[in-house]
Coordinates of C-alpha atoms and ligand atoms in Angstrom, one line a residue:
M232 CA -80.2 -73.5 152.5
Q233 CA -77.1 -74.3 151.7
H234 CA -75.1 -78.2 153.1
T235 CA -71.7 -76.0 151.9
S236 CA -69.4 -77.1 155.3
L237 CA -68.4 -73.6 157.1
I238 CA -64.8 -75.1 156.6
V239 CA -65.2 -76.1 153.5
S240 CA -66.8 -72.5 152.6
V241 CA -64.7 -70.7 155.0
S242 CA -61.2 -71.9 153.4
A243 CA -61.9 -71.4 149.9
A244 CA -62.9 -67.8 151.1
L245 CA -59.3 -67.5 152.7
Q246 CA -57.8 -69.2 149.0
F247 CA -58.8 -66.8 147.3
L248 CA -58.2 -64.0 150.3
S249 CA -54.9 -64.7 150.2
A250 CA -54.4 -64.7 146.2
Q251 CA -53.0 -61.8 143.9
Y252 CA -55.3 -58.8 143.2
G253 CA -55.3 -57.2 139.8
Q254 CA -58.5 -55.6 138.7
A255 CA -61.9 -56.8 139.8
R256 CA -62.8 -60.7 138.5
A257 CA -66.3 -60.9 137.4
G258 CA -68.5 -62.2 140.7
T259 CA -66.2 -60.6 142.7
F260 CA -67.1 -58.4 144.7
D261 CA -64.6 -55.5 146.5
L262 CA -64.8 -54.7 149.4
V263 CA -61.4 -52.4 150.2
R264 CA -58.7 -52.2 147.6
D265 CA -55.0 -51.5 148.9
G266 CA -56.7 -50.1 152.5
Q267 CA -59.0 -47.6 150.3
P268 CA -62.7 -48.4 150.9
A269 CA -64.3 -49.7 147.8
C270 CA -68.1 -49.9 149.0
G271 CA -70.4 -48.3 151.6
I272 CA -72.4 -49.7 154.0
V273 CA -76.5 -48.7 153.8
L274 CA -78.5 -48.6 156.5
A275 CA -82.6 -48.1 156.7
E276 CA -83.5 -44.2 157.7
N277 CA -84.7 -45.8 161.3
P278 CA -82.1 -49.3 161.5
T279 CA -83.1 -52.1 163.4
P280 CA -81.0 -53.1 167.3
A281 CA -79.7 -55.4 164.6
A282 CA -79.2 -53.7 161.8
R283 CA -77.7 -50.7 163.4
L284 CA -75.2 -53.3 165.4
A285 CA -74.7 -55.6 161.8
A286 CA -73.3 -52.1 160.5
L287 CA -71.2 -51.1 163.3
E288 CA -69.5 -54.2 163.0
L289 CA -68.7 -54.7 160.1
Q290 CA -67.1 -51.3 160.0
Y291 CA -65.1 -52.2 162.7
H292 CA -63.9 -55.8 161.5
V293 CA -63.1 -54.9 157.6
W294 CA -60.5 -51.6 159.8
K295 CA -59.1 -53.7 161.2
I296 CA -58.3 -56.8 158.9
S297 CA -57.5 -53.8 155.9
G298 CA -57.0 -50.1 157.5
A299 CA -59.7 -49.5 155.2
E300 CA -62.9 -47.2 157.3
L301 CA -66.9 -48.3 154.5
P302 CA -68.8 -45.2 155.4
I303 CA -72.1 -46.0 157.1
R304 CA -75.0 -44.6 155.1
S305 CA -78.5 -43.3 155.3
E306 CA -80.8 -44.7 152.7
T307 CA -81.5 -40.9 152.4
E308 CA -78.4 -40.1 151.3
R309 CA -76.9 -40.6 147.9
V310 CA -73.9 -43.5 147.9
E311 CA -72.4 -43.9 144.7
G312 CA -70.7 -47.1 143.9
R313 CA -70.9 -50.4 145.3
R314 CA -73.1 -50.9 148.2
I315 CA -74.0 -53.2 151.4
L316 CA -77.3 -53.1 152.1
V317 CA -77.4 -54.1 156.1
G318 CA -81.2 -54.9 156.5
E319 CA -84.1 -54.0 155.7
S320 CA -84.0 -50.4 153.2
A321 CA -85.7 -48.6 150.4
A322 CA -82.9 -49.9 148.5
T323 CA -84.1 -54.0 149.8
R324 CA -87.0 -53.7 149.0
G325 CA -86.1 -52.6 145.4
F326 CA -84.5 -56.6 144.8
N327 CA -88.0 -57.2 147.1
L328 CA -86.7 -58.4 150.1
R329 CA -88.2 -57.4 153.3
G330 CA -87.4 -58.6 157.1
R331 CA -90.5 -59.6 157.9
D332 CA -90.5 -62.2 155.0
F333 CA -88.1 -64.2 156.5
K334 CA -88.6 -66.8 159.0
P335 CA -87.3 -66.0 163.1
Q336 CA -84.1 -66.6 162.6
E337 CA -84.0 -67.0 158.7
Y338 CA -81.6 -64.8 157.3
L339 CA -79.5 -64.3 154.0
I340 CA -76.1 -63.8 152.9
A341 CA -76.6 -62.3 148.3
L342 CA -73.8 -61.4 146.2
R343 CA -75.5 -59.9 143.4
P344 CA -73.2 -57.2 141.0
D345 CA -72.5 -53.8 143.1
T346 CA -74.5 -55.1 146.1
I347 CA -74.1 -57.3 149.3
I348 CA -77.5 -57.6 151.0
L349 CA -76.6 -58.4 155.0
I350 CA -80.5 -59.7 156.3
G351 CA -83.2 -61.2 158.2
R352 CA -86.2 -60.7 160.3
D353 CA -85.9 -58.3 163.5
W354 CA -87.0 -57.6 166.0
E355 CA -88.3 -53.7 165.3
D356 CA -88.4 -51.1 168.0
T357 CA -92.2 -50.2 169.3
P358 CA -93.9 -49.4 171.9
A359 CA -96.1 -52.3 171.1
N360 CA -93.7 -54.6 171.7
R361 CA -90.7 -53.2 173.9
Q362 CA -93.8 -54.1 176.0
V363 CA -93.9 -57.9 175.6
E364 CA -93.2 -59.6 178.9
G365 CA -90.8 -62.2 179.7
R366 CA -88.8 -64.3 181.4
P367 CA -86.2 -66.4 180.4
M368 CA -83.9 -68.5 181.8
V369 CA -82.1 -67.2 184.7
G370 CA -85.3 -64.4 185.9
E371 CA -83.8 -62.0 183.6
T372 CA -86.5 -59.8 181.3
L373 CA -86.7 -59.6 177.9
E374 CA -86.1 -55.4 178.4
G375 CA -83.1 -56.8 180.3
L376 CA -81.7 -57.9 178.1
R377 CA -81.0 -55.6 175.8
H378 CA -77.7 -54.6 177.1
K379 CA -76.4 -51.6 176.5
L380 CA -73.2 -50.4 176.1
D381 CA -70.1 -47.6 174.2
F382 CA -70.0 -50.6 171.2
W383 CA -65.4 -48.8 170.6
K384 CA -64.8 -48.5 173.6
T385 CA -66.1 -52.5 174.3
V386 CA -63.6 -53.4 170.8
G387 CA -61.1 -51.5 172.1
C388 CA -61.1 -48.2 170.3
P389 CA -62.3 -46.0 173.0
E390 CA -60.7 -43.0 170.9
R391 CA -63.7 -43.8 168.1
S392 CA -66.6 -43.3 170.8
T393 CA -69.6 -41.2 169.5
A394 CA -72.7 -43.1 172.1
V395 CA -73.6 -46.2 173.7
I396 CA -76.6 -48.2 171.6
E397 CA -78.7 -50.6 173.3
L398 CA -77.7 -54.6 171.1
P399 CA -80.4 -56.6 170.2
G400 CA -82.2 -58.3 172.9
L401 CA -81.0 -61.5 172.9
Y402 CA -84.5 -63.7 173.1
D403 CA -84.8 -61.2 170.6
D404 CA -85.0 -62.0 166.7
Q405 CA -82.0 -61.1 164.7
G406 CA -81.9 -62.5 161.1
T407 CA -78.9 -59.3 160.2
C408 CA -76.7 -59.9 162.9
L409 CA -76.7 -63.5 161.8
A410 CA -76.3 -62.5 158.4
T411 CA -73.2 -60.2 159.3
Y412 CA -71.6 -62.7 161.5
D413 CA -72.2 -65.5 159.0
F414 CA -70.8 -63.6 156.7
L415 CA -67.9 -62.3 158.3
E416 CA -66.9 -65.6 159.5
R417 CA -67.6 -68.2 155.8
F418 CA -66.2 -65.1 153.0
V419 CA -64.1 -63.0 155.2
G420 CA -62.7 -65.4 157.8
V421 CA -63.1 -63.5 161.1
R422 CA -63.1 -66.2 163.7
W423 CA -64.9 -64.9 167.9
Y424 CA -63.2 -66.8 169.3
G425 CA -64.0 -65.1 172.9
P426 CA -65.2 -62.1 173.5
A427 CA -61.6 -59.8 173.9
P428 CA -60.1 -58.5 171.0
L429 CA -57.8 -60.6 172.1
H430 CA -59.2 -63.7 171.7
V431 CA -60.7 -62.7 168.4
V432 CA -58.9 -63.1 164.4
I433 CA -59.2 -60.5 162.1
P434 CA -56.8 -61.9 158.5
A435 CA -55.2 -58.8 157.5
R436 CA -55.9 -57.6 154.4
A437 CA -54.6 -54.2 152.2
T438 CA -57.8 -55.8 149.9
L439 CA -60.5 -57.7 150.8
S440 CA -63.0 -58.8 148.3
V441 CA -66.0 -61.5 147.9
T442 CA -67.2 -63.8 146.4
G443 CA -69.2 -67.4 146.4
A444 CA -72.5 -68.1 146.0
D445 CA -75.7 -66.9 147.7
V446 CA -76.4 -68.1 151.9
R447 CA -79.8 -68.5 152.7
R448 CA -80.6 -70.5 156.2
S449 CA -80.9 -69.9 159.3
P450 CA -79.4 -71.9 163.0
A451 CA -80.2 -75.8 163.4
L452 CA -81.3 -75.1 167.5
K453 CA -83.7 -72.2 167.8
H454 CA -83.2 -71.3 171.3
R455 CA -79.5 -71.5 171.9
S456 CA -79.1 -70.7 175.8
A457 CA -74.6 -71.1 176.2
V458 CA -74.5 -67.9 177.3
P459 CA -71.1 -68.4 179.9
A460 CA -70.2 -65.5 181.4
G461 CA -66.5 -66.5 182.0
N462 CA -67.5 -67.4 186.3
W463 CA -65.9 -70.3 185.9
P464 CA -61.9 -71.2 186.5
F465 CA -61.3 -72.5 183.2
L466 CA -62.7 -70.1 180.9
R467 CA -61.8 -66.9 183.1
G468 CA -58.3 -68.3 183.0
Q469 CA -59.0 -68.9 179.3
W470 CA -60.1 -65.3 178.2
G471 CA -57.9 -63.7 180.8
Q472 CA -59.0 -60.3 181.0
F473 CA -62.4 -59.4 180.0
S474 CA -65.6 -56.8 180.8
R475 CA -69.1 -58.0 181.4
D476 CA -70.2 -55.2 177.6
Q477 CA -67.7 -57.3 176.0
V478 CA -69.5 -60.7 177.4
H479 CA -72.9 -59.2 175.5
L480 CA -71.5 -58.8 172.2
Y481 CA -69.6 -62.5 172.0
W482 CA -72.8 -63.9 172.6
R483 CA -74.2 -62.1 170.0
R484 CA -71.3 -63.2 168.0
M485 CA -71.7 -67.0 168.8
R486 CA -75.2 -65.6 168.2
Q487 CA -77.1 -67.7 171.4
G488 CA -80.1 -67.1 172.0
G489 CA -82.7 -67.1 169.1
E490 CA -86.4 -68.5 170.1
R491 CA -88.0 -67.7 173.6
W492 CA -88.1 -70.3 175.8
A493 CA -87.6 -70.7 179.6
G494 CA -88.0 -73.8 181.4
N495 CA -85.9 -73.1 185.5
H496 CA -88.3 -73.2 189.4
T497 CA -91.4 -70.9 189.1
F498 CA -92.5 -72.3 192.5
H499 CA -90.2 -71.0 195.5
R500 CA -90.5 -69.3 198.7
A501 CA -90.4 -65.9 196.6
T502 CA -92.3 -67.1 194.3
I503 CA -95.4 -68.0 196.7
K504 CA -94.8 -65.6 199.2
A505 CA -95.9 -63.0 196.1
A506 CA -98.5 -64.6 194.5
F507 CA -99.3 -67.7 195.9
S508 CA -101.0 -66.6 199.6
D509 CA -104.2 -68.0 199.3
P510 CA -104.3 -70.4 202.5
E511 CA -106.3 -73.4 201.0
Y512 CA -103.6 -74.2 198.8
Q513 CA -101.0 -74.4 201.2
S514 CA -98.9 -77.3 201.3
K515 CA -100.5 -80.4 204.0
N516 CA -96.6 -81.0 204.8
P517 CA -95.4 -78.4 208.1
R518 CA -91.8 -78.2 206.8
S519 CA -93.1 -77.5 203.7
Q520 CA -92.1 -73.8 204.8
G521 CA -93.3 -71.9 203.1
S522 CA -91.7 -73.3 199.4
Q523 CA -94.2 -76.4 198.6
L524 CA -98.0 -76.2 197.1
C525 CA -101.1 -78.7 197.1
Y526 CA -100.6 -79.6 193.1
T527 CA -103.4 -80.9 193.4
H528 CA -106.2 -78.0 194.4
P529 CA -108.2 -76.9 191.7
K530 CA -107.5 -73.9 192.8
L531 CA -104.7 -73.3 193.0
V532 CA -104.2 -75.5 188.8
N533 CA -106.9 -72.5 188.7
Q534 CA -105.0 -69.5 189.5
V535 CA -101.9 -70.7 187.7
A536 CA -103.6 -71.4 184.7
Q537 CA -105.0 -67.8 184.9
M538 CA -102.1 -66.3 185.6
A539 CA -100.3 -68.5 182.4
R540 CA -103.4 -67.2 180.5
D541 CA -102.8 -63.8 181.8
F542 CA -98.8 -63.8 180.2
F543 CA -100.0 -64.8 177.0
D544 CA -102.5 -61.7 176.2
G545 CA -100.0 -59.0 177.3
K546 CA -101.2 -58.3 180.6
G547 CA -98.4 -59.0 182.4
G548 CA -98.3 -59.3 186.0
L549 CA -95.6 -62.4 186.7
P550 CA -94.1 -62.4 189.9
E551 CA -89.7 -61.7 190.1
G552 CA -88.7 -64.9 189.7
W553 CA -90.9 -66.7 188.1
K554 CA -90.2 -67.6 184.2
A555 CA -91.9 -67.0 181.1
A556 CA -91.0 -66.1 177.3
G557 CA -92.3 -66.7 174.3
D558 CA -95.4 -68.8 173.7
Y559 CA -94.0 -71.1 176.8
F560 CA -95.0 -70.3 180.6
A561 CA -93.1 -72.3 182.9
I562 CA -94.1 -74.3 186.6
V563 CA -91.5 -75.9 188.4
P564 CA -91.8 -76.7 191.8
D565 CA -88.9 -75.5 194.1
D566 CA -86.6 -77.9 194.9
N567 CA -87.4 -80.3 198.3
M568 CA -89.3 -82.7 199.0
N569 CA -91.3 -81.2 201.5
L570 CA -94.6 -82.7 198.8
C571 CA -97.8 -81.9 200.4
Q572 CA -99.8 -84.8 202.6
C573 CA -103.3 -84.0 201.9
T574 CA -105.7 -87.0 201.1
T575 CA -104.8 -86.7 197.0
C576 CA -101.6 -85.7 197.2
A577 CA -99.8 -88.5 199.1
A578 CA -102.7 -91.0 197.3
L579 CA -100.8 -89.7 193.8
L580 CA -97.1 -90.0 195.8
Q581 CA -98.1 -93.4 196.7
K582 CA -97.6 -94.5 192.6
G583 CA -94.2 -93.6 192.0
R584 CA -92.8 -96.0 195.1
T585 CA -91.6 -98.4 193.0
R586 CA -89.9 -95.4 190.2
K587 CA -86.6 -94.7 192.5
T588 CA -84.0 -95.7 190.0
G589 CA -80.9 -94.9 192.2
F590 CA -79.6 -92.1 189.9
F591 CA -80.2 -88.8 190.4
S592 CA -82.9 -88.2 187.6
S593 CA -85.6 -90.6 188.6
G594 CA -89.4 -90.7 188.7
E595 CA -91.0 -91.3 192.4
M596 CA -92.1 -87.7 192.2
S597 CA -93.0 -88.0 187.7
D598 CA -97.1 -88.4 188.7
Y599 CA -98.0 -86.3 190.6
W600 CA -95.7 -83.5 189.1
F601 CA -96.8 -84.2 185.2
S602 CA -100.6 -84.4 186.8
F603 CA -100.8 -80.9 188.2
V604 CA -99.2 -79.8 184.0
N605 CA -101.4 -82.2 182.6
A606 CA -104.4 -80.4 184.9
V607 CA -102.7 -76.3 184.0
A608 CA -102.6 -77.5 180.3
R609 CA -105.9 -79.1 180.0
E610 CA -107.4 -74.9 181.3
V611 CA -105.3 -73.5 179.6
G612 CA -105.6 -75.5 175.9
K613 CA -108.8 -74.7 176.6
T614 CA -108.1 -70.5 175.2
H615 CA -104.8 -71.1 174.0
P616 CA -104.1 -74.5 171.9
D617 CA -101.6 -73.0 170.6
K618 CA -99.9 -72.3 173.9
F619 CA -97.4 -74.2 176.4
I620 CA -96.8 -75.3 179.1
A621 CA -93.4 -76.1 179.6
T622 CA -91.5 -77.6 182.6
L623 CA -89.1 -79.2 183.3
A624 CA -87.7 -83.6 184.0
Y625 CA -86.1 -83.0 186.5
W626 CA -84.6 -84.7 189.6
A627 CA -87.4 -86.6 191.2
Y628 CA -89.9 -85.9 189.0
A629 CA -87.0 -86.9 185.4
L630 CA -89.8 -89.6 184.1
P631 CA -92.6 -89.9 182.3
P632 CA -95.4 -90.2 184.0
D633 CA -97.6 -93.7 183.8
F634 CA -100.3 -91.8 182.0
D635 CA -100.5 -89.4 178.9
L636 CA -99.5 -85.4 178.4
E637 CA -101.7 -82.7 177.4
P638 CA -100.5 -82.1 173.7
N639 CA -99.2 -79.0 175.1
V640 CA -96.9 -79.8 177.3
S641 CA -93.6 -79.0 176.9
V642 CA -91.2 -80.7 178.6
A643 CA -87.2 -79.7 179.2
P644 CA -85.5 -83.3 180.2
C645 CA -82.3 -82.6 182.5
L646 CA -79.2 -84.8 181.2
H647 CA -75.8 -85.0 182.8
T648 CA -73.7 -84.4 179.5
C649 CA -70.3 -84.1 181.7
Y650 CA -70.6 -87.9 182.5
Y651 CA -71.6 -89.2 178.9
P652 CA -67.5 -89.8 178.2
V653 CA -67.4 -92.0 181.4
H654 CA -70.6 -92.8 183.2
A655 CA -71.8 -95.7 180.3
A656 CA -75.4 -96.7 183.5
M657 CA -76.4 -93.5 183.8
K658 CA -76.3 -92.0 180.5
E659 CA -78.3 -94.7 179.6
N660 CA -79.9 -94.1 182.4
D661 CA -81.1 -90.5 180.5
L662 CA -80.9 -91.7 177.7
T663 CA -84.1 -94.3 178.5
F664 CA -86.1 -91.3 179.8
Y665 CA -84.6 -88.3 177.0
H666 CA -86.0 -90.6 174.6
A667 CA -89.5 -91.4 177.1
W668 CA -89.8 -88.7 176.5
Q669 CA -89.6 -87.7 172.5
Q670 CA -92.0 -90.5 172.7
K671 CA -94.2 -88.8 174.4
T672 CA -94.7 -85.5 173.8
R673 CA -96.2 -83.6 171.1
A674 CA -95.4 -80.2 171.8
P675 CA -91.4 -79.4 170.9
V676 CA -88.9 -80.4 173.9
F677 CA -86.1 -78.6 175.3
L678 CA -83.6 -79.9 177.3
W679 CA -81.2 -78.7 180.3
V680 CA -78.1 -79.8 179.4
Y681 CA -75.6 -80.6 182.8
Y682 CA -71.5 -79.8 182.8
H683 CA -71.1 -78.8 185.8
H684 CA -68.9 -82.0 187.4
P685 CA -66.4 -81.6 187.7
M686 CA -65.7 -78.3 188.9
E687 CA -69.1 -78.0 190.7
P688 CA -67.8 -80.2 193.5
A689 CA -64.8 -78.7 193.5
L690 CA -65.6 -75.3 194.0
I691 CA -67.9 -75.8 196.9
D692 CA -65.1 -77.9 198.7
R693 CA -62.4 -75.7 197.7
W694 CA -60.4 -78.3 195.5
K695 CA -58.8 -78.6 191.6
C696 CA -60.0 -81.1 189.8
F697 CA -58.3 -82.6 186.2
P698 CA -60.0 -80.7 183.4
H699 CA -62.6 -82.2 182.3
V700 CA -62.0 -81.9 178.4
M701 CA -64.6 -83.6 176.2
V702 CA -65.3 -81.5 173.3
H703 CA -65.7 -85.1 171.0
D704 CA -68.3 -86.3 172.9
T705 CA -70.0 -83.3 173.6
A706 CA -70.3 -82.8 169.6
R707 CA -72.4 -86.2 169.3
S708 CA -74.4 -85.9 172.1
M709 CA -75.6 -82.3 170.6
R710 CA -75.9 -83.8 166.8
M711 CA -78.0 -86.4 168.5
F712 CA -80.5 -84.1 169.8
I713 CA -81.2 -81.6 166.7
R714 CA -81.2 -84.9 164.7
D715 CA -83.9 -85.6 167.3
G716 CA -85.4 -83.2 167.1
V717 CA -85.0 -81.1 170.1
R718 CA -85.5 -77.1 169.3
G719 CA -83.3 -75.4 171.9
I720 CA -81.2 -76.2 175.3
F721 CA -79.6 -74.7 177.9
E722 CA -76.3 -75.1 179.2
C723 CA -75.6 -75.3 183.2
G724 CA -72.6 -74.6 184.0
E725 CA -69.0 -73.4 181.3
Q726 CA -66.6 -76.0 179.3
D727 CA -63.5 -74.4 178.8
Q728 CA -63.2 -71.4 175.8
L729 CA -63.1 -74.1 173.2
E730 CA -65.3 -76.6 174.0
Q731 CA -67.3 -73.6 174.5
Y732 CA -67.1 -72.3 170.3
V733 CA -67.4 -76.1 169.3
M734 CA -70.6 -76.5 170.7
A735 CA -72.3 -73.7 170.5
K736 CA -71.1 -74.6 166.9
V737 CA -72.7 -78.1 166.2
W738 CA -75.4 -76.1 167.8
D739 CA -75.3 -74.1 165.0
D740 CA -74.8 -76.2 162.4
P741 CA -74.9 -80.2 163.2
E742 CA -73.0 -81.1 160.3
V743 CA -70.0 -78.7 161.2
N744 CA -66.3 -80.8 160.8
V745 CA -65.7 -80.7 164.3
D746 CA -61.8 -81.9 164.2
G747 CA -61.5 -79.1 161.4
L748 CA -62.9 -76.2 163.6
M749 CA -60.4 -77.6 166.2
D750 CA -58.0 -78.2 163.6
E751 CA -58.8 -74.4 162.7
F752 CA -58.8 -72.8 166.7
F753 CA -55.1 -74.3 167.2
R754 CA -53.2 -73.2 163.6
L755 CA -55.0 -69.3 164.4
Y756 CA -54.5 -69.1 168.1
F757 CA -51.7 -70.4 168.7
G758 CA -49.8 -70.0 165.6
A759 CA -46.1 -71.3 165.8
A760 CA -46.9 -73.5 169.3
G761 CA -50.9 -74.5 167.8
D762 CA -49.2 -78.0 167.4
A763 CA -48.0 -78.3 170.8
M764 CA -50.7 -76.9 172.4
K765 CA -52.9 -79.5 170.3
T766 CA -51.1 -82.4 171.6
F767 CA -51.6 -81.3 175.1
Y768 CA -55.0 -79.9 175.4
L769 CA -56.4 -83.3 172.7
R770 CA -54.4 -85.8 175.9
L771 CA -56.6 -84.1 178.6
E772 CA -60.0 -85.0 176.3
E773 CA -58.3 -88.5 176.5
I774 CA -57.8 -89.1 179.9
A775 CA -61.0 -87.6 180.8
C776 CA -62.9 -89.1 178.8
D777 CA -61.4 -92.9 179.1
P778 CA -63.8 -95.4 181.6
A779 CA -60.8 -97.0 182.6
N780 CA -59.8 -93.9 184.3
Y781 CA -62.6 -94.0 186.7
P782 CA -62.3 -97.8 188.2
T783 CA -65.3 -99.4 191.3
P784 CA -64.6 -97.3 193.4
Y785 CA -64.6 -94.4 192.0
L786 CA -66.9 -95.1 190.3
R787 CA -70.6 -95.2 191.9
S788 CA -73.8 -96.3 190.6
S789 CA -75.0 -92.6 192.0
G790 CA -72.3 -90.5 190.6
I791 CA -67.6 -90.2 190.3
D792 CA -65.2 -89.5 193.3
W793 CA -64.2 -87.0 191.5
K794 CA -62.1 -85.3 194.2
K795 CA -59.5 -89.5 194.4
A796 CA -59.4 -90.2 190.6
A797 CA -58.6 -86.3 189.8
W798 CA -54.9 -87.3 190.9
E799 CA -55.1 -90.2 191.5
R800 CA -55.8 -91.6 188.3
L801 CA -56.1 -88.8 185.9
G802 CA -53.3 -86.9 186.4
T803 CA -51.3 -89.1 187.5
A804 CA -47.5 -88.7 187.9
E805 CA -46.1 -90.0 184.9
R806 CA -48.8 -88.2 182.6
M807 CA -48.2 -84.5 184.5
E808 CA -44.3 -85.1 183.4
K809 CA -46.0 -85.7 179.9
L810 CA -48.3 -83.4 179.9
G811 CA -45.4 -80.8 181.2
V812 CA -43.2 -81.1 178.8
L813 CA -46.1 -80.2 175.9
M814 CA -46.5 -77.0 177.9
A815 CA -43.0 -76.3 178.0
Q816 CA -42.5 -76.7 174.0
A817 CA -46.1 -74.4 173.3
T818 CA -44.7 -71.1 176.0
Q819 CA -40.9 -71.6 174.1
R820 CA -42.2 -72.4 170.3
A821 CA -45.0 -69.2 170.8
G822 CA -44.0 -66.2 168.1
T823 CA -45.9 -63.7 168.1
E824 CA -46.7 -61.6 171.1
T825 CA -50.2 -61.8 170.7
E826 CA -49.7 -65.9 170.8
R827 CA -47.2 -65.1 173.8
Q828 CA -50.1 -64.3 175.6
R829 CA -53.0 -66.9 174.1
V830 CA -50.6 -69.5 175.5
A831 CA -49.5 -68.3 179.3
L832 CA -53.3 -67.8 179.4
W833 CA -54.0 -71.9 178.7
R834 CA -51.1 -72.0 180.7
T835 CA -51.6 -70.3 183.7
A836 CA -55.8 -71.9 183.4
L837 CA -55.0 -75.4 182.8
W838 CA -51.2 -76.2 183.7
E839 CA -50.8 -74.4 186.5
W840 CA -54.4 -75.3 187.8
M841 CA -53.4 -78.7 187.5
R842 CA -49.9 -78.1 189.3
Q843 CA -51.7 -77.1 192.5
G844 CA -53.8 -79.8 192.0
R845 CA -52.0 -82.3 191.7
D846 CA -49.6 -80.5 194.7
Q847 CA -52.7 -79.9 197.0
S848 CA -53.8 -83.6 197.0
A849 CA -52.6 -86.8 199.0
A850 CA -50.8 -88.2 195.8
P851 CA -48.3 -89.7 195.3
K852 CA -46.0 -87.5 193.7
S853 CA -43.5 -87.4 191.1
I854 CA -41.0 -89.2 191.6
A855 CA -38.6 -87.0 189.3
P856 CA -39.7 -82.9 189.1
A857 CA -41.9 -82.2 186.6
P858 CA -39.3 -80.6 183.8
P859 CA -39.8 -76.8 184.2
T860 CA -41.4 -74.4 182.2
S861 CA -39.8 -70.7 181.3
N862 CA -42.9 -69.4 183.7
P863 CA -42.0 -65.4 183.9
Ligands
ZN183 ZN1 -102.3 -81.5 198.7

């Protein structure tokens, strides 16, 4: 495991790259010399989907950097001179390196004389592997996440288009991609700040040489589900033009995916209708209307346990809308309190009466729900002790129950991370049950983290929120979760472009220097406008994360009046005036056409949104008009 900070090694690589080149130096590897290819890429005769994508990514980025096209050769062809071995092949076996010898997600970047090796464990395209069923978080199948795209068209070079390829599935092993993306970032200086070519920073070099020590590691967080589609206004606006194919490629570049896991609602009207129609265990509550079951009924426990066993045995048959993947079979009830009122259920629910917290995350149905989870887990544990029943710790069952959990119950607390900088009481309530779960469970812990407020209520009620930039707080929380041993995180909602990027980097390596990442982003992405954009962005964060800006009655015990706080407390006339000056400076300073386009996207996504939000609000208007920006 290499612990060198990414930033240190990248800047070392860049320093080296910017030096003048003579003949090849000892310990360096020339990929390109004076715009001419100086090596070839070698793939297995039948490469894995990960190796095939990795080779194309390597070829594309080197070509964009230098204009040189490195040939991609099969192991069966003769390759003269220097080689980059991408994925397992006869040549890597010559170095005693096989994909299957790597742990899941572990990968190697190795520099040898005349050879670079980029390898890890990859999912192999076999009929048996194709048959494995799984329905991760949002109901799509493992197979559905093996997105197909035309690579060259996706990266903006349709004239080079050859064929449609299948990407490695989001939750398929793709160690060779992890190695190649890390190589392109760490040794070559490429940065992916978004899905489209406009968002990618690619250095320009006629001669491309790399040097450095081997890297053998794996991402710190094992399940990484921050897969924003650009559906929310800030990210959509900051990204501007992008395609769905580009987003799928971007998730791979950001190394999302990883270990298979699922934890989301599984019992709801559709799945109950499809798989749980037995009248014996229907909820004895007329208001349930087919959305809840009698969760103390032994027949239900046995049926769900059998369904889990069948899933783990590869027998298939999960109803649409169910969630289960890898070693995890999820059971989570529907989102309402119309629970069964039979004598046994009512008695367990009665025990929860005293467990309300006053917050959204509470415990009044914890004993009830986790009795069912335990009962199913006990049954499944008899036959499949190494598999897990996954569930959420959420809403009225966020708190742990009064009793012990079966060892094969894997819990994902749902945490309101977007409130942490400004709502101390909610954070304390969250972290109290988060730590209690850490104590209570013996199985891996996952998290569902909310980044839905204030944007979600703003979208629902059609007003414009103040940008809730909280990148340092987010990095702090994620670092704590990873150090606590959390195995995977699902992000609910979307942050802005930079926060999304930083979070993914902390998930990969919690020791990463966050300020360094941010400085680098503003410098590389906005160039001459970088300083003004950075000051603008950090000022948004400072305002959004200052608890003093949310006094009572804006702050309520159970939440925040985001709508009133936005333009009465956060985007005040005085602050808007200063922020407007910074945005005007950035607009004016942007030098290149690329910088101008990037600044314009941020100006529209953040600044114009804010101006409109303030104009549409009832907040007192500015006395002096905001300074003009040079908007087209
Ligand atoms: Zn009941």
